[in-house]
Amino acid sequence: MLVSNQKIDLPILEEKGVTLYLKREDTIHPHISGNKYRKLKYNLLEAQKLGHNSLLTFGGAFSNHIAATAYAGKEKGFKTIGVIRGEELKDNWHNNPTLNFAHEHGMEFHFVSRSDYRRKNDKIFLEGLQNVVGECYIVPEGGTNALAVKGCMEILTETDTNFDFICSAVGTGGTILGLINSAKPHQTIWGFPALKGDFLTEDIRKFALNDNWELVSKYHFGGYAKVDANLINFINTFKKETEIPLDPIYTGKMLFGIFDLIKKDAFKKGTQILAIHTGGLQGIKGMNLALKKRNLPLLDV
Ligand SMILES: *Cc1c(COP(=O)(O)O)cnc(C)c1O
């Protein structure tokens, strides 16, 4: 799968002598975008090999992974079941663009309370679920497992070895693990967590084969899916200037962080940065509905 690296031309980059490219993983597929495509690739092959007919996975109401699994599952002939966080959605998921999309592509929902959802990796909970929905191949939340990391090791290619820094948004950590485990020793990986909390560092350290990485944890904007007018304006301006759309939950926060760090001279003159556009654009519709309710500026589409 060949994905292009797009050079970003903006005055601040010229002024600071920093080169920035975006790897357009968002263009991999119209509906299975970015890292979710990478993470599902070997999992779907494994499910096929094991003879499963159904996939079961987990996600919240705006989950890119839920949308991607529904689409990819249908394409490959699997029945898909989504365990969705939030019982209150049971009666009004029709108002949610992500869940509507997943449903249109054949996903069956199983709504659970937040406390049950927290048991998503618990063996007994999973057995109970399978008693209800039938046997199935279980893809963890965010699609992250060893096969997902294997898929994400295919993001970087031989032509990317010139870059000094590789940057990626971080959710569950699967994507950055793929980058860490496939980067060259002279490259530094910076992850930008989209959520609050330090637990990610430990999770990543357990599976990282190298220590050439760091999490830059101050650009989460208050937590997962939290946004403010400043972030929305940044994303809209970036789109106007580069014609590249960013999502508000992951890639928007990462690039906001990268530009803030460039302004603060965190990178030496001559540094070459490759930022991964991990996709997630399906989430814009749902975010705009939420922004409208809060009287915040909307994302340009
Ligand atoms: C899911 C997602 C991430 C986070 O990936 P992890 O492997 O869970 O860390 C980053 N960016 C986008 C657009 C995503 O949809």
mmCIF file of C-alpha atoms and ligand atoms in Angstrom:
data_model
loop_
_atom_site.group_PDB
_atom_site.id
_atom_site.type_symbol
_atom_site.label_atom_id
_atom_site.label_comp_id
_atom_site.label_asym_id
_atom_site.label_seq_id
_atom_site.Cartn_x
_atom_site.Cartn_y
_atom_site.Cartn_z
ATOM 1 C CA MET A 1 0.000 0.000 0.000
ATOM 2 C CA LEU A 2 1.730 3.178 -1.172
ATOM 3 C CA VAL A 3 0.722 6.353 0.633
ATOM 4 C CA SER A 4 2.214 9.704 -0.348
ATOM 5 C CA ASN A 5 4.114 12.043 1.909
ATOM 6 C CA GLN A 6 2.847 15.572 1.324
ATOM 7 C CA LYS A 7 5.122 18.520 1.987
ATOM 8 C CA ILE A 8 3.570 21.314 4.025
ATOM 9 C CA ASP A 9 4.502 24.803 2.829
ATOM 10 C CA LEU A 10 3.756 27.429 5.432
ATOM 11 C CA PRO A 11 5.704 30.604 6.336
ATOM 12 C CA ILE A 12 6.419 29.491 9.919
ATOM 13 C CA LEU A 13 8.242 26.380 8.645
ATOM 14 C CA GLU A 14 10.380 28.467 6.314
ATOM 15 C CA GLU A 15 11.094 30.968 9.091
ATOM 16 C CA LYS A 16 12.190 28.250 11.554
ATOM 17 C CA GLY A 17 14.071 26.172 8.959
ATOM 18 C CA VAL A 18 11.999 23.077 9.760
ATOM 19 C CA THR A 19 10.676 20.674 7.126
ATOM 20 C CA LEU A 20 7.286 19.056 7.702
ATOM 21 C CA TYR A 21 5.663 16.282 5.703
ATOM 22 C CA LEU A 22 2.306 14.620 6.322
ATOM 23 C CA LYS A 23 1.950 10.935 5.509
ATOM 24 C CA ARG A 24 -1.537 10.809 4.046
ATOM 25 C CA GLU A 25 -2.765 7.571 5.607
ATOM 26 C CA ASP A 26 -6.189 9.216 5.551
ATOM 27 C CA THR A 27 -6.266 8.537 1.795
ATOM 28 C CA ILE A 28 -5.820 4.742 2.081
ATOM 29 C CA HIS A 29 -9.521 4.010 1.758
ATOM 30 C CA PRO A 30 -12.657 6.187 1.709
ATOM 31 C CA HIS A 31 -14.250 4.368 4.685
ATOM 32 C CA ILE A 32 -11.529 2.347 6.421
ATOM 33 C CA SER A 33 -9.222 5.238 6.954
ATOM 34 C CA GLY A 34 -5.701 5.557 8.178
ATOM 35 C CA ASN A 35 -4.455 3.513 11.062
ATOM 36 C CA LYS A 36 -7.716 1.583 11.406
ATOM 37 C CA TYR A 37 -7.024 0.002 8.029
ATOM 38 C CA ARG A 38 -3.531 -0.978 9.190
ATOM 39 C CA LYS A 39 -4.839 -2.362 12.469
ATOM 40 C CA LEU A 40 -7.609 -4.441 10.914
ATOM 41 C CA LYS A 41 -5.553 -5.903 8.079
ATOM 42 C CA TYR A 42 -3.920 -8.850 9.886
ATOM 43 C CA ASN A 43 -6.803 -9.265 12.324
ATOM 44 C CA LEU A 44 -9.241 -9.921 9.473
ATOM 45 C CA LEU A 45 -6.824 -12.373 7.879
ATOM 46 C CA GLU A 46 -6.498 -14.161 11.215
ATOM 47 C CA ALA A 47 -10.276 -14.290 11.712
ATOM 48 C CA GLN A 48 -10.639 -15.776 8.225
ATOM 49 C CA LYS A 49 -7.895 -18.302 8.892
ATOM 50 C CA LEU A 50 -9.577 -19.391 12.126
ATOM 51 C CA GLY A 51 -12.872 -19.821 10.277
ATOM 52 C CA HIS A 52 -14.867 -17.150 12.125
ATOM 53 C CA ASN A 53 -18.028 -15.673 10.634
ATOM 54 C CA SER A 54 -18.442 -12.788 13.068
ATOM 55 C CA LEU A 55 -16.308 -9.987 14.463
ATOM 56 C CA LEU A 56 -17.002 -8.415 17.822
ATOM 57 C CA THR A 57 -15.400 -5.166 18.878
ATOM 58 C CA PHE A 58 -15.723 -2.180 21.190
ATOM 59 C CA GLY A 59 -16.029 1.570 20.890
ATOM 60 C CA GLY A 60 -17.644 4.828 21.890
ATOM 61 C CA ALA A 61 -20.283 6.755 19.988
ATOM 62 C CA PHE A 62 -17.859 8.534 17.639
ATOM 63 C CA SER A 63 -15.361 5.713 17.238
ATOM 64 C CA ASN A 64 -13.415 5.623 13.987
ATOM 65 C CA HIS A 65 -12.690 1.994 14.775
ATOM 66 C CA ILE A 66 -16.401 1.089 14.964
ATOM 67 C CA ALA A 67 -17.034 2.718 11.569
ATOM 68 C CA ALA A 68 -13.984 1.023 10.029
ATOM 69 C CA THR A 69 -14.806 -2.424 11.428
ATOM 70 C CA ALA A 70 -18.389 -2.253 10.181
ATOM 71 C CA TYR A 71 -17.247 -1.383 6.676
ATOM 72 C CA ALA A 72 -14.273 -3.755 6.500
ATOM 73 C CA GLY A 73 -16.280 -6.588 8.030
ATOM 74 C CA LYS A 74 -19.033 -6.212 5.459
ATOM 75 C CA GLU A 75 -16.511 -6.055 2.636
ATOM 76 C CA LYS A 76 -14.906 -9.315 3.778
ATOM 77 C CA GLY A 77 -18.176 -11.110 4.503
ATOM 78 C CA PHE A 78 -18.187 -10.995 8.315
ATOM 79 C CA LYS A 79 -21.134 -10.294 10.522
ATOM 80 C CA THR A 80 -20.086 -7.460 12.872
ATOM 81 C CA ILE A 81 -21.136 -6.728 16.424
ATOM 82 C CA GLY A 82 -20.236 -3.483 18.141
ATOM 83 C CA VAL A 83 -20.229 -3.284 21.928
ATOM 84 C CA ILE A 84 -20.964 0.413 22.421
ATOM 85 C CA ARG A 85 -20.174 2.433 25.540
ATOM 86 C CA GLY A 86 -23.264 4.126 26.984
ATOM 87 C CA GLU A 87 -26.646 2.503 27.581
ATOM 88 C CA GLU A 88 -28.332 5.869 26.998
ATOM 89 C CA LEU A 89 -27.538 5.514 23.270
ATOM 90 C CA LYS A 90 -29.809 2.508 22.971
ATOM 91 C CA ASP A 91 -32.817 4.649 22.063
ATOM 92 C CA ASN A 92 -31.180 7.500 20.190
ATOM 93 C CA TRP A 93 -28.243 6.112 18.246
ATOM 94 C CA HIS A 94 -30.086 7.167 15.076
ATOM 95 C CA ASN A 95 -28.972 10.730 15.782
ATOM 96 C CA ASN A 96 -25.323 9.683 15.785
ATOM 97 C CA PRO A 97 -23.655 9.754 12.335
ATOM 98 C CA THR A 98 -20.943 7.202 13.218
ATOM 99 C CA LEU A 99 -23.386 4.631 14.601
ATOM 100 C CA ASN A 100 -25.759 5.244 11.694
ATOM 101 C CA PHE A 101 -22.959 4.543 9.258
ATOM 102 C CA ALA A 102 -21.971 1.369 11.089
ATOM 103 C CA HIS A 103 -25.575 0.187 11.204
ATOM 104 C CA GLU A 104 -26.022 0.858 7.474
ATOM 105 C CA HIS A 105 -23.063 -1.421 6.896
ATOM 106 C CA GLY A 106 -24.582 -4.229 8.868
ATOM 107 C CA MET A 107 -23.208 -3.771 12.363
ATOM 108 C CA GLU A 108 -25.374 -5.031 15.188
ATOM 109 C CA PHE A 109 -25.104 -3.046 18.432
ATOM 110 C CA HIS A 110 -24.866 -4.185 21.978
ATOM 111 C CA PHE A 111 -25.101 -1.166 24.294
ATOM 112 C CA VAL A 112 -23.476 -1.485 27.714
ATOM 113 C CA SER A 113 -23.107 0.760 30.737
ATOM 114 C CA ARG A 114 -19.831 2.562 31.317
ATOM 115 C CA SER A 115 -18.973 0.239 34.192
ATOM 116 C CA ASP A 116 -19.571 -2.886 32.076
ATOM 117 C CA TYR A 117 -17.607 -1.302 29.251
ATOM 118 C CA ARG A 118 -14.599 -1.035 31.529
ATOM 119 C CA ARG A 119 -14.582 -4.831 31.696
ATOM 120 C CA LYS A 120 -13.912 -5.039 27.941
ATOM 121 C CA ASN A 121 -10.742 -7.112 28.423
ATOM 122 C CA ASP A 122 -12.116 -9.283 31.198
ATOM 123 C CA LYS A 123 -12.321 -12.960 30.196
ATOM 124 C CA ILE A 124 -15.562 -13.678 32.044
ATOM 125 C CA PHE A 125 -17.247 -10.592 30.609
ATOM 126 C CA LEU A 126 -16.186 -11.647 27.099
ATOM 127 C CA GLU A 127 -17.461 -15.186 27.599
ATOM 128 C CA GLY A 128 -20.778 -13.772 28.785
ATOM 129 C CA LEU A 129 -20.999 -11.620 25.661
ATOM 130 C CA GLN A 130 -20.324 -14.589 23.418
ATOM 131 C CA ASN A 131 -23.074 -16.543 25.138
ATOM 132 C CA VAL A 132 -25.435 -13.793 24.008
ATOM 133 C CA VAL A 133 -24.176 -13.038 20.499
ATOM 134 C CA GLY A 134 -22.574 -16.358 19.511
ATOM 135 C CA GLU A 135 -18.938 -17.244 18.973
ATOM 136 C CA CYS A 136 -16.886 -14.582 17.261
ATOM 137 C CA TYR A 137 -13.398 -13.185 16.657
ATOM 138 C CA ILE A 138 -12.782 -10.474 19.225
ATOM 139 C CA VAL A 139 -10.999 -7.313 18.158
ATOM 140 C CA PRO A 140 -10.068 -5.228 21.225
ATOM 141 C CA GLU A 141 -11.010 -1.565 21.674
ATOM 142 C CA GLY A 142 -9.369 0.675 19.102
ATOM 143 C CA GLY A 143 -8.378 -2.496 17.259
ATOM 144 C CA THR A 144 -5.150 -2.699 19.239
ATOM 145 C CA ASN A 145 -3.416 -6.038 19.697
ATOM 146 C CA ALA A 146 -0.208 -7.670 18.459
ATOM 147 C CA LEU A 147 -1.592 -8.129 14.931
ATOM 148 C CA ALA A 148 -2.589 -4.466 14.846
ATOM 149 C CA VAL A 149 0.942 -3.440 15.794
ATOM 150 C CA LYS A 150 2.236 -5.705 13.007
ATOM 151 C CA GLY A 151 -0.026 -3.861 10.553
ATOM 152 C CA CYS A 152 1.140 -0.464 11.832
ATOM 153 C CA MET A 153 4.755 -1.512 11.276
ATOM 154 C CA GLU A 154 3.944 -1.145 7.565
ATOM 155 C CA ILE A 155 3.234 2.608 7.848
ATOM 156 C CA LEU A 156 6.889 3.624 7.576
ATOM 157 C CA THR A 157 8.754 2.611 4.434
ATOM 158 C CA GLU A 158 12.355 2.695 3.215
ATOM 159 C CA THR A 159 11.807 6.167 1.764
ATOM 160 C CA ASP A 160 11.060 7.586 5.220
ATOM 161 C CA THR A 161 14.505 7.003 6.715
ATOM 162 C CA ASN A 162 15.575 10.637 6.096
ATOM 163 C CA PHE A 163 13.204 11.988 8.716
ATOM 164 C CA ASP A 164 14.569 12.906 12.150
ATOM 165 C CA PHE A 165 11.182 12.928 13.901
ATOM 166 C CA ILE A 166 8.112 10.784 13.322
ATOM 167 C CA CYS A 167 4.963 12.174 14.999
ATOM 168 C CA SER A 168 1.653 10.440 15.583
ATOM 169 C CA ALA A 169 -1.518 10.907 17.581
ATOM 170 C CA VAL A 170 -1.989 8.323 20.345
ATOM 171 C CA GLY A 171 -5.192 6.683 21.553
ATOM 172 C CA THR A 172 -4.631 3.126 22.736
ATOM 173 C CA GLY A 173 -0.982 3.108 21.627
ATOM 174 C CA GLY A 174 -1.099 0.472 18.887
ATOM 175 C CA THR A 175 -0.121 2.835 16.124
ATOM 176 C CA ILE A 176 2.829 4.385 17.891
ATOM 177 C CA LEU A 177 4.076 0.899 18.824
ATOM 178 C CA GLY A 178 4.126 0.009 15.128
ATOM 179 C CA LEU A 179 6.115 3.170 14.423
ATOM 180 C CA ILE A 180 8.524 2.637 17.333
ATOM 181 C CA ASN A 181 9.159 -0.956 16.339
ATOM 182 C CA SER A 182 9.810 -0.153 12.689
ATOM 183 C CA ALA A 183 11.682 3.172 12.850
ATOM 184 C CA LYS A 184 15.455 3.418 12.371
ATOM 185 C CA PRO A 185 17.665 3.934 15.440
ATOM 186 C CA HIS A 186 18.487 7.544 14.470
ATOM 187 C CA GLN A 187 14.782 8.479 14.365
ATOM 188 C CA THR A 188 12.788 9.842 17.316
ATOM 189 C CA ILE A 189 9.097 9.027 17.657
ATOM 190 C CA TRP A 190 6.884 11.587 19.363
ATOM 191 C CA GLY A 191 3.374 10.557 20.317
ATOM 192 C CA PHE A 192 0.643 13.102 21.048
ATOM 193 C CA PRO A 193 -1.974 11.501 23.335
ATOM 194 C CA ALA A 194 -5.561 12.463 22.530
ATOM 195 C CA LEU A 195 -6.573 11.764 26.112
ATOM 196 C CA LYS A 196 -5.498 12.655 29.617
ATOM 197 C CA GLY A 197 -3.575 10.308 31.849
ATOM 198 C CA ASP A 198 -0.098 8.849 32.193
ATOM 199 C CA PHE A 199 -1.066 5.166 31.965
ATOM 200 C CA LEU A 200 -0.201 5.139 28.246
ATOM 201 C CA THR A 201 3.524 5.458 28.847
ATOM 202 C CA GLU A 202 3.588 2.211 30.838
ATOM 203 C CA ASP A 203 1.387 0.397 28.317
ATOM 204 C CA ILE A 204 3.659 1.401 25.470
ATOM 205 C CA ARG A 205 6.897 0.662 27.327
ATOM 206 C CA LYS A 206 5.792 -2.941 27.851
ATOM 207 C CA PHE A 207 5.717 -3.648 24.116
ATOM 208 C CA ALA A 208 8.221 -1.163 22.675
ATOM 209 C CA LEU A 209 11.350 -2.740 21.200
ATOM 210 C CA ASN A 210 13.272 0.564 21.269
ATOM 211 C CA ASP A 211 13.446 3.538 23.589
ATOM 212 C CA ASN A 212 13.692 6.234 20.922
ATOM 213 C CA TRP A 213 10.228 7.589 21.716
ATOM 214 C CA GLU A 214 8.436 9.984 24.012
ATOM 215 C CA LEU A 215 4.875 11.081 24.684
ATOM 216 C CA VAL A 216 4.140 14.798 24.409
ATOM 217 C CA SER A 217 1.218 14.941 26.792
ATOM 218 C CA LYS A 218 0.132 18.567 26.935
ATOM 219 C CA TYR A 219 -1.987 18.846 23.805
ATOM 220 C CA HIS A 220 -5.024 16.763 24.757
ATOM 221 C CA PHE A 221 -7.263 19.849 25.230
ATOM 222 C CA GLY A 222 -8.757 18.494 28.440
ATOM 223 C CA GLY A 223 -9.288 14.883 27.400
ATOM 224 C CA TYR A 224 -10.664 12.515 24.822
ATOM 225 C CA ALA A 225 -12.901 14.279 22.270
ATOM 226 C CA LYS A 226 -12.655 17.553 24.236
ATOM 227 C CA VAL A 227 -12.177 20.552 21.977
ATOM 228 C CA ASP A 228 -12.228 24.335 22.208
ATOM 229 C CA ALA A 229 -12.625 27.215 19.765
ATOM 230 C CA ASN A 230 -8.855 27.594 19.512
ATOM 231 C CA LEU A 231 -8.444 24.039 18.219
ATOM 232 C CA ILE A 232 -11.376 24.349 15.807
ATOM 233 C CA ASN A 233 -9.954 27.573 14.399
ATOM 234 C CA PHE A 234 -6.530 25.973 13.996
ATOM 235 C CA ILE A 235 -8.031 23.034 12.048
ATOM 236 C CA ASN A 236 -10.084 25.350 9.807
ATOM 237 C CA THR A 237 -7.100 27.609 9.117
ATOM 238 C CA PHE A 238 -4.836 24.640 8.384
ATOM 239 C CA LYS A 239 -7.393 23.337 5.896
ATOM 240 C CA LYS A 240 -7.670 26.720 4.182
ATOM 241 C CA GLU A 241 -3.915 27.041 3.857
ATOM 242 C CA THR A 242 -3.029 23.471 2.853
ATOM 243 C CA GLU A 243 -6.319 21.968 1.631
ATOM 244 C CA ILE A 244 -5.706 19.097 4.081
ATOM 245 C CA PRO A 245 -8.588 18.238 6.423
ATOM 246 C CA LEU A 246 -7.741 17.180 9.992
ATOM 247 C CA ASP A 247 -9.963 15.443 12.503
ATOM 248 C CA PRO A 248 -10.692 17.183 15.846
ATOM 249 C CA ILE A 249 -9.978 14.192 18.112
ATOM 250 C CA TYR A 250 -6.530 13.034 16.994
ATOM 251 C CA THR A 251 -4.703 14.604 14.058
ATOM 252 C CA GLY A 252 -5.907 18.156 14.780
ATOM 253 C CA LYS A 253 -4.503 18.036 18.304
ATOM 254 C CA MET A 254 -1.224 16.496 17.118
ATOM 255 C CA LEU A 255 -0.640 19.162 14.478
ATOM 256 C CA PHE A 256 -1.662 21.929 16.846
ATOM 257 C CA GLY A 257 1.051 20.553 19.141
ATOM 258 C CA ILE A 258 3.651 20.253 16.396
ATOM 259 C CA PHE A 259 3.141 23.860 15.276
ATOM 260 C CA ASP A 260 3.175 25.106 18.859
ATOM 261 C CA LEU A 261 6.488 23.304 19.427
ATOM 262 C CA ILE A 262 7.925 24.652 16.181
ATOM 263 C CA LYS A 263 7.000 28.189 17.273
ATOM 264 C CA LYS A 264 8.721 27.561 20.606
ATOM 265 C CA ASP A 265 11.902 26.369 18.847
ATOM 266 C CA ALA A 266 11.663 22.802 20.125
ATOM 267 C CA PHE A 267 13.167 21.608 16.835
ATOM 268 C CA LYS A 268 16.652 22.577 15.622
ATOM 269 C CA LYS A 269 17.019 24.344 12.273
ATOM 270 C CA GLY A 270 17.210 21.710 9.545
ATOM 271 C CA THR A 271 15.009 19.183 11.372
ATOM 272 C CA GLN A 272 12.881 17.002 9.118
ATOM 273 C CA ILE A 273 9.562 15.927 10.611
ATOM 274 C CA LEU A 274 7.152 13.323 9.288
ATOM 275 C CA ALA A 275 3.696 13.505 10.880
ATOM 276 C CA ILE A 276 1.284 10.633 10.296
ATOM 277 C CA HIS A 277 -2.202 11.646 9.170
ATOM 278 C CA THR A 278 -3.992 8.698 10.766
ATOM 279 C CA GLY A 279 -7.401 9.617 9.266
ATOM 280 C CA GLY A 280 -10.496 9.893 11.432
ATOM 281 C CA LEU A 281 -12.344 12.326 9.191
ATOM 282 C CA GLN A 282 -15.628 10.421 9.552
ATOM 283 C CA GLY A 283 -15.869 11.887 13.064
ATOM 284 C CA ILE A 284 -16.247 15.489 11.858
ATOM 285 C CA LYS A 285 -20.007 15.209 11.233
ATOM 286 C CA GLY A 286 -20.731 14.014 14.757
ATOM 287 C CA MET A 287 -18.398 16.591 16.273
ATOM 288 C CA ASN A 288 -20.157 19.390 14.384
ATOM 289 C CA LEU A 289 -23.513 18.313 15.842
ATOM 290 C CA ALA A 290 -21.977 18.538 19.323
ATOM 291 C CA LEU A 291 -20.311 21.905 18.586
ATOM 292 C CA LYS A 292 -23.579 23.361 17.328
ATOM 293 C CA LYS A 293 -25.278 22.497 20.612
ATOM 294 C CA ARG A 294 -22.515 24.275 22.505
ATOM 295 C CA ASN A 295 -22.550 27.346 20.242
ATOM 296 C CA LEU A 296 -18.918 26.793 19.277
ATOM 297 C CA PRO A 297 -17.521 27.434 15.784
ATOM 298 C CA LEU A 298 -18.024 24.467 13.433
ATOM 299 C CA LEU A 299 -15.406 22.543 11.487
ATOM 300 C CA ASP A 300 -15.361 23.435 7.798
ATOM 301 C CA VAL A 301 -16.284 20.520 5.586
HETATM 302 C C1 LIG B 1 -7.757 5.469 16.536
HETATM 303 C C2 LIG B 1 -7.016 6.648 16.045
HETATM 304 C C3 LIG B 1 -5.774 7.025 16.582
HETATM 305 C C4 LIG B 1 -5.173 6.335 17.752
HETATM 306 O O1 LIG B 1 -4.562 5.133 17.405
HETATM 307 P P1 LIG B 1 -4.069 4.142 18.543
HETATM 308 O O2 LIG B 1 -3.448 3.034 17.794
HETATM 309 O O3 LIG B 1 -5.300 3.697 19.279
HETATM 310 O O4 LIG B 1 -3.133 4.856 19.432
HETATM 311 C C5 LIG B 1 -5.112 8.097 16.016
HETATM 312 N N1 LIG B 1 -5.652 8.798 15.002
HETATM 313 C C6 LIG B 1 -6.850 8.488 14.476
HETATM 314 C C7 LIG B 1 -7.391 9.332 13.386
HETATM 315 C C8 LIG B 1 -7.571 7.410 14.972
HETATM 316 O O5 LIG B 1 -8.770 7.127 14.454
#
